[in-house]
PDB file of C-alpha atoms in Angstrom:
ATOM      1  CA  UNK C 197      -0.001   2.869 -20.019  1.00  0.00           C
ATOM      2  CA  UNK C 198       3.464   1.590 -19.993  1.00  0.00           C
ATOM      3  CA  UNK C 199       5.519  -1.523 -20.128  1.00  0.00           C
ATOM      4  CA  UNK C 200       8.598  -1.653 -17.731  1.00  0.00           C
ATOM      5  CA  UNK C 201      12.201  -2.496 -18.312  1.00  0.00           C
ATOM      6  CA  UNK C 202      13.311  -6.038 -17.716  1.00  0.00           C
ATOM      7  CA  UNK C 203      16.283  -5.457 -15.291  1.00  0.00           C
ATOM      8  CA  UNK C 204      14.870  -6.866 -12.070  1.00  0.00           C
ATOM      9  CA  UNK C 205      16.420  -7.305  -8.685  1.00  0.00           C
ATOM     10  CA  UNK C 206      14.947 -10.549  -7.276  1.00  0.00           C
ATOM     11  CA  UNK C 207      14.920 -12.339  -3.992  1.00  0.00           C
ATOM     12  CA  UNK C 208      14.989 -11.148  -0.389  1.00  0.00           C
ATOM     13  CA  UNK C 209      18.643 -10.347   0.021  1.00  0.00           C
ATOM     14  CA  UNK C 210      20.022  -9.603   3.409  1.00  0.00           C
ATOM     15  CA  UNK C 211      18.072  -7.325   5.706  1.00  0.00           C
ATOM     16  CA  UNK C 212      16.451  -7.239   9.142  1.00  0.00           C
ATOM     17  CA  UNK C 213      13.340  -9.392   9.494  1.00  0.00           C
ATOM     18  CA  UNK C 214      10.002  -7.620   8.984  1.00  0.00           C
ATOM     19  CA  UNK C 215       7.072  -8.093  11.325  1.00  0.00           C
ATOM     20  CA  UNK C 216       3.581  -6.785  11.633  1.00  0.00           C
ATOM     21  CA  UNK C 217       4.265  -3.819  13.783  1.00  0.00           C
ATOM     22  CA  UNK C 218       7.305  -1.512  14.374  1.00  0.00           C
ATOM     23  CA  UNK C 219       7.737  -2.682  17.882  1.00  0.00           C
ATOM     24  CA  UNK C 220       8.228  -6.244  16.665  1.00  0.00           C
ATOM     25  CA  UNK C 221      10.320  -7.484  19.616  1.00  0.00           C
ATOM     26  CA  UNK C 222       7.327  -7.156  21.819  1.00  0.00           C
ATOM     27  CA  UNK C 223       4.507  -8.225  19.427  1.00  0.00           C
ATOM     28  CA  UNK C 224       3.767 -11.326  17.396  1.00  0.00           C
ATOM     29  CA  UNK C 225       0.452 -11.405  15.601  1.00  0.00           C
ATOM     30  CA  UNK C 226      -1.976 -14.240  16.319  1.00  0.00           C
ATOM     31  CA  UNK C 227      -2.475 -17.005  13.807  1.00  0.00           C
ATOM     32  CA  UNK C 228      -5.941 -17.624  12.452  1.00  0.00           C
ATOM     33  CA  UNK C 229      -4.831 -21.106  11.473  1.00  0.00           C
ATOM     34  CA  UNK C 230      -2.118 -23.445  12.779  1.00  0.00           C
ATOM     35  CA  UNK C 231       1.055 -22.493  10.853  1.00  0.00           C
ATOM     36  CA  UNK C 232       2.396 -25.992  10.182  1.00  0.00           C
ATOM     37  CA  UNK C 233       4.360 -24.778   7.180  1.00  0.00           C
ATOM     38  CA  UNK C 234       7.877 -26.024   6.538  1.00  0.00           C
ATOM     39  CA  UNK C 235      10.308 -23.513   8.242  1.00  0.00           C
ATOM     40  CA  UNK C 236      12.373 -23.510   5.081  1.00  0.00           C
ATOM     41  CA  UNK C 237       9.392 -22.691   3.072  1.00  0.00           C
ATOM     42  CA  UNK C 238       9.634 -25.745   0.841  1.00  0.00           C
ATOM     43  CA  UNK C 239       6.038 -26.981   1.048  1.00  0.00           C
ATOM     44  CA  UNK C 240       2.658 -25.591   1.498  1.00  0.00           C
ATOM     45  CA  UNK C 241       1.331 -26.520   4.835  1.00  0.00           C
ATOM     46  CA  UNK C 242      -2.182 -26.565   6.314  1.00  0.00           C
ATOM     47  CA  UNK C 243      -2.125 -22.800   7.224  1.00  0.00           C
ATOM     48  CA  UNK C 244      -1.228 -21.459   3.627  1.00  0.00           C
ATOM     49  CA  UNK C 245      -3.326 -24.006   1.967  1.00  0.00           C
ATOM     50  CA  UNK C 246      -6.272 -22.837   4.006  1.00  0.00           C
ATOM     51  CA  UNK C 247      -5.864 -19.093   3.527  1.00  0.00           C
ATOM     52  CA  UNK C 248      -5.384 -19.598  -0.259  1.00  0.00           C
ATOM     53  CA  UNK C 249      -8.744 -21.368  -0.295  1.00  0.00           C
ATOM     54  CA  UNK C 250     -10.335 -18.598   1.585  1.00  0.00           C
ATOM     55  CA  UNK C 251      -8.951 -15.949  -0.893  1.00  0.00           C
ATOM     56  CA  UNK C 252     -10.230 -17.859  -3.839  1.00  0.00           C
ATOM     57  CA  UNK C 253     -13.709 -18.328  -2.280  1.00  0.00           C
ATOM     58  CA  UNK C 254     -13.749 -14.615  -1.411  1.00  0.00           C
ATOM     59  CA  UNK C 255     -12.887 -13.319  -4.884  1.00  0.00           C
ATOM     60  CA  UNK C 256     -15.388 -15.753  -6.418  1.00  0.00           C
ATOM     61  CA  UNK C 257     -18.185 -14.595  -4.193  1.00  0.00           C
ATOM     62  CA  UNK C 258     -17.435 -10.899  -4.859  1.00  0.00           C
ATOM     63  CA  UNK C 259     -17.391 -11.475  -8.536  1.00  0.00           C
ATOM     64  CA  UNK C 260     -20.749 -13.144  -8.451  1.00  0.00           C
ATOM     65  CA  UNK C 261     -22.316 -10.396  -6.292  1.00  0.00           C
ATOM     66  CA  UNK C 262     -20.684  -7.309  -7.772  1.00  0.00           C
ATOM     67  CA  UNK C 263     -20.209  -8.524 -11.287  1.00  0.00           C
ATOM     68  CA  UNK C 264     -17.238  -6.318 -12.047  1.00  0.00           C
ATOM     69  CA  UNK C 265     -16.612  -4.832 -15.518  1.00  0.00           C
ATOM     70  CA  UNK C 266     -12.933  -4.694 -14.921  1.00  0.00           C
ATOM     71  CA  UNK C 267     -10.551  -6.257 -12.403  1.00  0.00           C
ATOM     72  CA  UNK C 268      -7.601  -4.005 -11.174  1.00  0.00           C
ATOM     73  CA  UNK C 269      -4.595  -5.193  -9.105  1.00  0.00           C
ATOM     74  CA  UNK C 270      -3.162  -2.420  -6.757  1.00  0.00           C
ATOM     75  CA  UNK C 271       0.459  -2.629  -6.043  1.00  0.00           C
ATOM     76  CA  UNK C 272       2.603  -0.459  -3.769  1.00  0.00           C
ATOM     77  CA  UNK C 273       5.951  -2.193  -3.970  1.00  0.00           C
ATOM     78  CA  UNK C 274       5.599  -4.047  -0.642  1.00  0.00           C
ATOM     79  CA  UNK C 275       5.188  -7.676   0.150  1.00  0.00           C
ATOM     80  CA  UNK C 276       1.447  -7.625   0.691  1.00  0.00           C
ATOM     81  CA  UNK C 277       0.748  -6.283  -2.714  1.00  0.00           C
ATOM     82  CA  UNK C 278       3.297  -8.560  -4.187  1.00  0.00           C
ATOM     83  CA  UNK C 279       1.489 -11.590  -2.728  1.00  0.00           C
ATOM     84  CA  UNK C 280      -1.942 -10.261  -4.041  1.00  0.00           C
ATOM     85  CA  UNK C 281      -0.640  -9.850  -7.515  1.00  0.00           C
ATOM     86  CA  UNK C 282       0.942 -13.221  -7.615  1.00  0.00           C
ATOM     87  CA  UNK C 283      -2.098 -15.059  -6.245  1.00  0.00           C
ATOM     88  CA  UNK C 284      -4.558 -13.264  -8.447  1.00  0.00           C
ATOM     89  CA  UNK C 285      -2.667 -14.274 -11.523  1.00  0.00           C
ATOM     90  CA  UNK C 286      -2.136 -17.824 -10.290  1.00  0.00           C
ATOM     91  CA  UNK C 287      -5.798 -18.454  -9.743  1.00  0.00           C
ATOM     92  CA  UNK C 288      -6.541 -17.255 -13.214  1.00  0.00           C
ATOM     93  CA  UNK C 289      -8.340 -13.964 -12.645  1.00  0.00           C
ATOM     94  CA  UNK C 290      -8.687 -11.926 -15.938  1.00  0.00           C
ATOM     95  CA  UNK C 291      -6.778  -8.750 -14.763  1.00  0.00           C
ATOM     96  CA  UNK C 292      -7.417  -5.695 -16.841  1.00  0.00           C
ATOM     97  CA  UNK C 293      -4.977  -3.278 -15.158  1.00  0.00           C
ATOM     98  CA  UNK C 294      -2.156  -3.204 -12.632  1.00  0.00           C
ATOM     99  CA  UNK C 295      -2.234   0.195 -10.868  1.00  0.00           C
ATOM    100  CA  UNK C 296       0.374   1.798  -8.783  1.00  0.00           C
ATOM    101  CA  UNK C 297      -0.058   4.982  -6.833  1.00  0.00           C
ATOM    102  CA  UNK C 298       2.895   7.294  -6.693  1.00  0.00           C
ATOM    103  CA  UNK C 299       2.600   9.744  -3.986  1.00  0.00           C
ATOM    104  CA  UNK C 300       5.704  11.915  -4.684  1.00  0.00           C
ATOM    105  CA  UNK C 301       6.879  11.362  -1.165  1.00  0.00           C
ATOM    106  CA  UNK C 302       8.700   8.151  -1.489  1.00  0.00           C
ATOM    107  CA  UNK C 303      11.872   6.497  -2.620  1.00  0.00           C
ATOM    108  CA  UNK C 304      12.741   6.500  -6.311  1.00  0.00           C
ATOM    109  CA  UNK C 305      14.068   3.002  -6.338  1.00  0.00           C
ATOM    110  CA  UNK C 306      10.558   1.767  -5.454  1.00  0.00           C
ATOM    111  CA  UNK C 307       8.973   3.384  -8.425  1.00  0.00           C
ATOM    112  CA  UNK C 308      11.666   2.019 -10.580  1.00  0.00           C
ATOM    113  CA  UNK C 309      11.231  -1.549  -9.268  1.00  0.00           C
ATOM    114  CA  UNK C 310       7.496  -1.393  -9.667  1.00  0.00           C
ATOM    115  CA  UNK C 311       7.547  -0.068 -13.178  1.00  0.00           C
ATOM    116  CA  UNK C 312      10.230  -2.578 -14.225  1.00  0.00           C
ATOM    117  CA  UNK C 313       8.600  -5.717 -12.725  1.00  0.00           C
ATOM    118  CA  UNK C 314       4.880  -5.019 -12.653  1.00  0.00           C
ATOM    119  CA  UNK C 315       5.047  -3.233 -15.982  1.00  0.00           C
ATOM    120  CA  UNK C 316       6.305  -6.467 -17.577  1.00  0.00           C
ATOM    121  CA  UNK C 317       3.905  -9.003 -16.089  1.00  0.00           C
ATOM    122  CA  UNK C 318       1.448  -8.917 -18.913  1.00  0.00           C
ATOM    123  CA  UNK C 319      -1.690  -6.920 -17.853  1.00  0.00           C
ATOM    124  CA  UNK C 320      -1.496  -3.238 -18.739  1.00  0.00           C
ATOM    125  CA  UNK C 321       0.278  -1.210 -16.207  1.00  0.00           C
ATOM    126  CA  UNK C 322      -0.671   2.347 -15.147  1.00  0.00           C
ATOM    127  CA  UNK C 323       0.904   4.718 -12.653  1.00  0.00           C
ATOM    128  CA  UNK C 324      -1.584   7.105 -10.726  1.00  0.00           C
ATOM    129  CA  UNK C 325       0.872   9.887 -10.137  1.00  0.00           C
ATOM    130  CA  UNK C 326       0.245  12.722  -7.630  1.00  0.00           C
ATOM    131  CA  UNK C 327       3.213  14.508  -9.221  1.00  0.00           C
ATOM    132  CA  UNK C 328       4.560  17.306  -7.153  1.00  0.00           C
ATOM    133  CA  UNK C 329       1.145  17.837  -5.179  1.00  0.00           C
ATOM    134  CA  UNK C 330       2.961  16.877  -1.774  1.00  0.00           C
ATOM    135  CA  UNK C 331       5.783  19.323  -2.294  1.00  0.00           C
ATOM    136  CA  UNK C 332       3.453  22.070  -3.488  1.00  0.00           C
ATOM    137  CA  UNK C 333       1.172  21.558  -0.514  1.00  0.00           C
ATOM    138  CA  UNK C 334       3.980  21.601   2.067  1.00  0.00           C
ATOM    139  CA  UNK C 335       5.386  24.714   0.687  1.00  0.00           C
ATOM    140  CA  UNK C 336       2.015  26.431   0.493  1.00  0.00           C
ATOM    141  CA  UNK C 337       0.557  25.320   3.957  1.00  0.00           C
ATOM    142  CA  UNK C 338       3.188  23.223   5.655  1.00  0.00           C
ATOM    143  CA  UNK C 339       3.594  19.496   6.359  1.00  0.00           C
ATOM    144  CA  UNK C 340       0.431  17.528   7.293  1.00  0.00           C
ATOM    145  CA  UNK C 341       1.368  16.835  10.834  1.00  0.00           C
ATOM    146  CA  UNK C 342       1.063  13.388  12.459  1.00  0.00           C
ATOM    147  CA  UNK C 343      -1.632  11.012  13.607  1.00  0.00           C
ATOM    148  CA  UNK C 344      -4.961   9.559  12.170  1.00  0.00           C
ATOM    149  CA  UNK C 345      -6.345  12.869  10.873  1.00  0.00           C
ATOM    150  CA  UNK C 346      -3.270  14.001   9.257  1.00  0.00           C
ATOM    151  CA  UNK C 347      -2.882  10.721   7.639  1.00  0.00           C
ATOM    152  CA  UNK C 348      -6.317  10.569   6.215  1.00  0.00           C
ATOM    153  CA  UNK C 349      -6.036  13.993   4.898  1.00  0.00           C
ATOM    154  CA  UNK C 350      -2.691  13.112   3.254  1.00  0.00           C
ATOM    155  CA  UNK C 351      -4.212  10.050   1.851  1.00  0.00           C
ATOM    156  CA  UNK C 352      -6.959  11.930   0.060  1.00  0.00           C
ATOM    157  CA  UNK C 353      -4.571  14.257  -1.760  1.00  0.00           C
ATOM    158  CA  UNK C 354      -1.804  11.768  -2.530  1.00  0.00           C
ATOM    159  CA  UNK C 355      -3.563   8.467  -3.241  1.00  0.00           C
ATOM    160  CA  UNK C 356      -7.432   8.617  -3.476  1.00  0.00           C
ATOM    161  CA  UNK C 357      -7.761  11.498  -5.843  1.00  0.00           C
ATOM    162  CA  UNK C 358      -5.023  10.312  -8.261  1.00  0.00           C
ATOM    163  CA  UNK C 359      -6.251   6.847  -8.252  1.00  0.00           C
ATOM    164  CA  UNK C 360      -9.931   7.832  -9.027  1.00  0.00           C
ATOM    165  CA  UNK C 361      -8.650  10.013 -11.827  1.00  0.00           C
ATOM    166  CA  UNK C 362      -6.475   7.122 -13.281  1.00  0.00           C
ATOM    167  CA  UNK C 363      -9.344   4.650 -13.117  1.00  0.00           C
ATOM    168  CA  UNK C 364     -11.672   7.219 -14.961  1.00  0.00           C
ATOM    169  CA  UNK C 365      -8.981   7.966 -17.558  1.00  0.00           C
ATOM    170  CA  UNK C 366      -8.033   4.237 -18.362  1.00  0.00           C
ATOM    171  CA  UNK C 367     -11.233   2.232 -17.768  1.00  0.00           C
ATOM    172  CA  UNK C 368     -14.312   4.255 -17.006  1.00  0.00           C
ATOM    173  CA  UNK C 369     -13.756   6.846 -19.811  1.00  0.00           C
ATOM    174  CA  UNK C 370     -17.003   8.758 -19.097  1.00  0.00           C
ATOM    175  CA  UNK C 371     -19.200   5.780 -19.259  1.00  0.00           C
ATOM    176  CA  UNK C 372     -22.024   5.104 -16.556  1.00  0.00           C
ATOM    177  CA  UNK C 373     -22.393   1.828 -14.771  1.00  0.00           C
ATOM    178  CA  UNK C 374     -18.722   0.615 -14.985  1.00  0.00           C
ATOM    179  CA  UNK C 375     -17.983  -1.571 -11.902  1.00  0.00           C
ATOM    180  CA  UNK C 376     -14.248  -1.887 -10.946  1.00  0.00           C
ATOM    181  CA  UNK C 377     -13.125  -4.560  -8.551  1.00  0.00           C
ATOM    182  CA  UNK C 378      -9.762  -3.512  -6.952  1.00  0.00           C
ATOM    183  CA  UNK C 379      -7.706  -6.225  -5.270  1.00  0.00           C
ATOM    184  CA  UNK C 380      -5.461  -4.903  -2.561  1.00  0.00           C
ATOM    185  CA  UNK C 381      -3.112  -6.317   0.033  1.00  0.00           C
ATOM    186  CA  UNK C 382      -4.825  -5.246   3.187  1.00  0.00           C
ATOM    187  CA  UNK C 383      -4.640  -7.952   5.812  1.00  0.00           C
ATOM    188  CA  UNK C 384      -6.667  -8.401   9.113  1.00  0.00           C
ATOM    189  CA  UNK C 385      -3.569  -9.390  10.987  1.00  0.00           C
ATOM    190  CA  UNK C 386      -1.555  -6.356  10.186  1.00  0.00           C
ATOM    191  CA  UNK C 387      -2.672  -4.575  13.335  1.00  0.00           C
ATOM    192  CA  UNK C 388      -5.031  -5.027  16.310  1.00  0.00           C
ATOM    193  CA  UNK C 389      -7.207  -2.393  14.765  1.00  0.00           C
ATOM    194  CA  UNK C 390      -7.555  -4.043  11.358  1.00  0.00           C
ATOM    195  CA  UNK C 391      -7.945  -7.488  12.958  1.00  0.00           C
ATOM    196  CA  UNK C 392     -10.954  -6.158  14.783  1.00  0.00           C
ATOM    197  CA  UNK C 393     -12.475  -3.710  12.226  1.00  0.00           C
ATOM    198  CA  UNK C 394     -11.231  -4.375   8.803  1.00  0.00           C
ATOM    199  CA  UNK C 395     -14.029  -5.516   6.371  1.00  0.00           C
ATOM    200  CA  UNK C 396     -13.091  -7.931   3.553  1.00  0.00           C
ATOM    201  CA  UNK C 397     -14.763  -5.751   0.956  1.00  0.00           C
ATOM    202  CA  UNK C 398     -15.772  -2.150   0.852  1.00  0.00           C
ATOM    203  CA  UNK C 399     -17.029   0.266  -1.733  1.00  0.00           C
ATOM    204  CA  UNK C 400     -15.136   3.535  -2.268  1.00  0.00           C
ATOM    205  CA  UNK C 401     -17.512   5.946  -0.529  1.00  0.00           C
ATOM    206  CA  UNK C 402     -16.739   8.637  -3.092  1.00  0.00           C
ATOM    207  CA  UNK C 403     -17.038   6.340  -6.053  1.00  0.00           C
ATOM    208  CA  UNK C 404     -19.354   3.372  -5.292  1.00  0.00           C
ATOM    209  CA  UNK C 405     -18.614   1.723  -8.741  1.00  0.00           C
ATOM    210  CA  UNK C 406     -15.131   1.075  -7.233  1.00  0.00           C
ATOM    211  CA  UNK C 407     -15.031  -2.065  -4.966  1.00  0.00           C
ATOM    212  CA  UNK C 408     -12.009  -2.802  -2.773  1.00  0.00           C
ATOM    213  CA  UNK C 409     -11.350  -6.500  -2.057  1.00  0.00           C
ATOM    214  CA  UNK C 410      -8.733  -7.632   0.463  1.00  0.00           C
ATOM    215  CA  UNK C 411      -7.603 -10.729  -1.337  1.00  0.00           C
ATOM    216  CA  UNK C 412      -5.287 -11.970   1.273  1.00  0.00           C
ATOM    217  CA  UNK C 413      -7.435 -10.635   4.167  1.00  0.00           C
ATOM    218  CA  UNK C 414      -6.803 -13.862   6.397  1.00  0.00           C
ATOM    219  CA  UNK C 415      -3.144 -14.219   5.804  1.00  0.00           C
ATOM    220  CA  UNK C 416      -0.451 -14.109   8.441  1.00  0.00           C
ATOM    221  CA  UNK C 417       2.993 -12.718   7.805  1.00  0.00           C
ATOM    222  CA  UNK C 418       4.303 -16.370   7.735  1.00  0.00           C
ATOM    223  CA  UNK C 419       1.606 -17.371   5.074  1.00  0.00           C
ATOM    224  CA  UNK C 420       2.448 -14.422   2.978  1.00  0.00           C
ATOM    225  CA  UNK C 421       6.322 -14.783   3.081  1.00  0.00           C
ATOM    226  CA  UNK C 422       6.057 -18.522   2.561  1.00  0.00           C
ATOM    227  CA  UNK C 423       3.834 -18.048  -0.577  1.00  0.00           C
ATOM    228  CA  UNK C 424       6.272 -15.366  -1.923  1.00  0.00           C
ATOM    229  CA  UNK C 425       9.337 -17.820  -1.396  1.00  0.00           C
ATOM    230  CA  UNK C 426       7.479 -20.749  -2.953  1.00  0.00           C
ATOM    231  CA  UNK C 427       6.590 -18.668  -6.032  1.00  0.00           C
ATOM    232  CA  UNK C 428       9.885 -16.982  -6.337  1.00  0.00           C
ATOM    233  CA  UNK C 429       8.269 -13.602  -6.472  1.00  0.00           C
ATOM    234  CA  UNK C 430      10.848 -10.903  -6.886  1.00  0.00           C
ATOM    235  CA  UNK C 431      10.798  -8.447  -3.778  1.00  0.00           C
ATOM    236  CA  UNK C 432      11.332  -4.828  -4.053  1.00  0.00           C
ATOM    237  CA  UNK C 433      14.882  -4.220  -2.503  1.00  0.00           C
ATOM    238  CA  UNK C 434      13.577  -1.139  -0.772  1.00  0.00           C
ATOM    239  CA  UNK C 435      10.952  -3.268   1.109  1.00  0.00           C
ATOM    240  CA  UNK C 436      13.891  -5.708   1.963  1.00  0.00           C
ATOM    241  CA  UNK C 437      15.824  -2.897   3.567  1.00  0.00           C
ATOM    242  CA  UNK C 438      13.034  -0.943   5.280  1.00  0.00           C
ATOM    243  CA  UNK C 439      10.280  -3.455   5.867  1.00  0.00           C
ATOM    244  CA  UNK C 440       7.848  -1.301   4.036  1.00  0.00           C
ATOM    245  CA  UNK C 441       7.470  -0.409   0.342  1.00  0.00           C
ATOM    246  CA  UNK C 442       9.083   3.024   0.925  1.00  0.00           C
ATOM    247  CA  UNK C 443       6.466   4.577  -1.586  1.00  0.00           C
ATOM    248  CA  UNK C 444       4.661   6.823   0.872  1.00  0.00           C
ATOM    249  CA  UNK C 445       6.969   8.777   3.349  1.00  0.00           C
ATOM    250  CA  UNK C 446       4.669  11.634   4.012  1.00  0.00           C
ATOM    251  CA  UNK C 447       5.487  11.855   7.588  1.00  0.00           C
ATOM    252  CA  UNK C 448       2.092  11.534   9.056  1.00  0.00           C
ATOM    253  CA  UNK C 449       2.746   7.954  10.388  1.00  0.00           C
ATOM    254  CA  UNK C 450       6.328   7.258  10.002  1.00  0.00           C
ATOM    255  CA  UNK C 451       8.761   7.602  12.888  1.00  0.00           C
ATOM    256  CA  UNK C 452      12.041   9.683  13.015  1.00  0.00           C
ATOM    257  CA  UNK C 453      13.824   6.349  13.185  1.00  0.00           C
ATOM    258  CA  UNK C 454      12.283   5.310   9.848  1.00  0.00           C
ATOM    259  CA  UNK C 455      13.192   8.503   8.283  1.00  0.00           C
ATOM    260  CA  UNK C 456      16.768   8.368   9.421  1.00  0.00           C
ATOM    261  CA  UNK C 457      17.002   4.710   8.327  1.00  0.00           C
ATOM    262  CA  UNK C 458      15.659   5.577   4.948  1.00  0.00           C
ATOM    263  CA  UNK C 459      17.888   8.598   4.523  1.00  0.00           C
ATOM    264  CA  UNK C 460      20.917   6.598   5.396  1.00  0.00           C
ATOM    265  CA  UNK C 461      20.235   3.846   2.817  1.00  0.00           C
ATOM    266  CA  UNK C 462      18.783   6.155   0.237  1.00  0.00           C
ATOM    267  CA  UNK C 463      20.671   9.538   0.631  1.00  0.00           C
ATOM    268  CA  UNK C 464      19.062  10.974  -2.509  1.00  0.00           C
ATOM    269  CA  UNK C 465      15.642  10.742  -0.810  1.00  0.00           C
ATOM    270  CA  UNK C 466      17.188  12.007   2.489  1.00  0.00           C
ATOM    271  CA  UNK C 467      18.652  15.012   0.851  1.00  0.00           C
ATOM    272  CA  UNK C 468      15.317  15.800  -0.832  1.00  0.00           C
ATOM    273  CA  UNK C 469      13.232  15.589   2.376  1.00  0.00           C
ATOM    274  CA  UNK C 470      15.930  17.527   4.377  1.00  0.00           C
ATOM    275  CA  UNK C 471      15.737  20.380   1.811  1.00  0.00           C
ATOM    276  CA  UNK C 472      12.005  20.386   1.646  1.00  0.00           C
ATOM    277  CA  UNK C 473      11.851  20.404   5.447  1.00  0.00           C
ATOM    278  CA  UNK C 474      14.255  23.325   5.711  1.00  0.00           C
ATOM    279  CA  UNK C 475      12.053  25.396   3.258  1.00  0.00           C
ATOM    280  CA  UNK C 476       8.867  24.483   4.943  1.00  0.00           C
ATOM    281  CA  UNK C 477      10.138  25.355   8.349  1.00  0.00           C
ATOM    282  CA  UNK C 478      11.320  28.752   7.141  1.00  0.00           C
ATOM    283  CA  UNK C 479       7.935  29.443   5.706  1.00  0.00           C
ATOM    284  CA  UNK C 480       5.537  27.861   8.285  1.00  0.00           C
ATOM    285  CA  UNK C 481       7.607  26.940  11.318  1.00  0.00           C
ATOM    286  CA  UNK C 482       7.301  23.117  11.654  1.00  0.00           C
ATOM    287  CA  UNK C 483       8.738  20.134   9.990  1.00  0.00           C
ATOM    288  CA  UNK C 484       8.249  16.623   8.834  1.00  0.00           C
ATOM    289  CA  UNK C 485       6.693  14.114  11.421  1.00  0.00           C
ATOM    290  CA  UNK C 486       5.742  16.644  14.015  1.00  0.00           C
ATOM    291  CA  UNK C 487       2.351  17.985  15.121  1.00  0.00           C
ATOM    292  CA  UNK C 488       1.065  20.879  13.028  1.00  0.00           C
ATOM    293  CA  UNK C 489      -0.329  24.021  15.013  1.00  0.00           C
ATOM    294  CA  UNK C 490      -3.502  23.839  13.212  1.00  0.00           C
ATOM    295  CA  UNK C 491      -5.050  20.344  12.690  1.00  0.00           C
ATOM    296  CA  UNK C 492      -6.435  19.326   9.325  1.00  0.00           C
ATOM    297  CA  UNK C 493     -10.038  20.361   8.478  1.00  0.00           C
ATOM    298  CA  UNK C 494     -12.193  17.461   9.574  1.00  0.00           C
ATOM    299  CA  UNK C 495     -14.540  18.167   6.608  1.00  0.00           C
ATOM    300  CA  UNK C 496     -11.528  17.215   4.431  1.00  0.00           C
ATOM    301  CA  UNK C 497     -10.615  14.036   6.037  1.00  0.00           C
ATOM    302  CA  UNK C 498     -11.009  10.670   4.284  1.00  0.00           C
ATOM    303  CA  UNK C 499     -11.683   7.849   6.705  1.00  0.00           C
ATOM    304  CA  UNK C 500     -11.217   5.026   4.299  1.00  0.00           C
ATOM    305  CA  UNK C 501      -7.593   4.367   3.434  1.00  0.00           C
ATOM    306  CA  UNK C 502      -7.191   0.859   1.970  1.00  0.00           C
ATOM    307  CA  UNK C 503      -4.059   1.568   0.167  1.00  0.00           C
ATOM    308  CA  UNK C 504      -2.043   2.503   3.268  1.00  0.00           C
ATOM    309  CA  UNK C 505      -1.337  -1.042   4.602  1.00  0.00           C
ATOM    310  CA  UNK C 506       2.116  -0.113   6.157  1.00  0.00           C
ATOM    311  CA  UNK C 507       0.617   2.806   7.989  1.00  0.00           C
ATOM    312  CA  UNK C 508      -1.352   0.353  10.114  1.00  0.00           C
ATOM    313  CA  UNK C 509       1.935  -0.864  11.479  1.00  0.00           C
ATOM    314  CA  UNK C 510       3.168   2.725  12.181  1.00  0.00           C
ATOM    315  CA  UNK C 511      -0.129   3.641  13.901  1.00  0.00           C
ATOM    316  CA  UNK C 512       0.041   0.391  16.125  1.00  0.00           C
ATOM    317  CA  UNK C 513       3.599   1.572  17.084  1.00  0.00           C
ATOM    318  CA  UNK C 514       2.337   5.030  18.057  1.00  0.00           C
ATOM    319  CA  UNK C 515      -0.597   3.497  20.062  1.00  0.00           C
ATOM    320  CA  UNK C 516      -3.286   4.722  17.896  1.00  0.00           C
ATOM    321  CA  UNK C 517      -5.515   3.414  15.109  1.00  0.00           C
ATOM    322  CA  UNK C 518      -6.181   4.636  11.540  1.00  0.00           C
ATOM    323  CA  UNK C 519      -9.279   3.986   9.662  1.00  0.00           C
ATOM    324  CA  UNK C 520      -9.621   0.575   8.166  1.00  0.00           C
TER     325      UNK C 520
END
């Protein structure tokens, strides 16, 4: 476990507005509650007050039913997890660990921001690091492809396995009966699929002692952004520029436009992914963000991907759904 450096870049900065789906000009998510918030974000209006009450009630109910041994905050470097962490600490939860999954596909500045800011908040901080698993897999078998199946396969390798290993190493430590409640930033309004199908809570099917809880399940984009402004929560500059955390850029759900935009703003990442793609094409014949000739083995798919909130937006833009 580590503590981060103190040099933090705060605030929203100047960037394009972020919305729930990639085709934001044609889509505006419905509000569950009337958003009578001050447009300048200076007061808490009825909508934000209501969803904050729902969040507090949800976590209280789960704690009473699940009786967690430990409470973990999952942070990606995006706005949703930023709001989740801030709210959890504000309502006084005894947080045992802040956990970040580094997939090895993303932008270095996100890793640095997460380590700097969340590593200094107070609770222990740990990085579930997939290391070079992505690069090794791509060079051995080719890129994952695109779409739901490819995404779920990528999730298993780059997030689910490293996270379970991290929880076992830091909290479970070989003991039986350890129950871990993990608060994440999944929201029902993030996509039509999630609005209709996303459960507020769900146990990890491969590790039932791990319970995922969507702390801000009912929040709209406006609720989240108003809360972050009111609390002065520092926002990852990558999330400001790209409207996503930039942590997972595996190519299964991101568009070529997203890749080009990220590469232009962060040329170090762009150079790395270009070089990896060149080598992978020479070995296997296809590149990043395109269908693979042989689909992923359905027996290896993980249909439960709570840590990929941004991918729901990308899936909606592609006209398909990923598992909630």
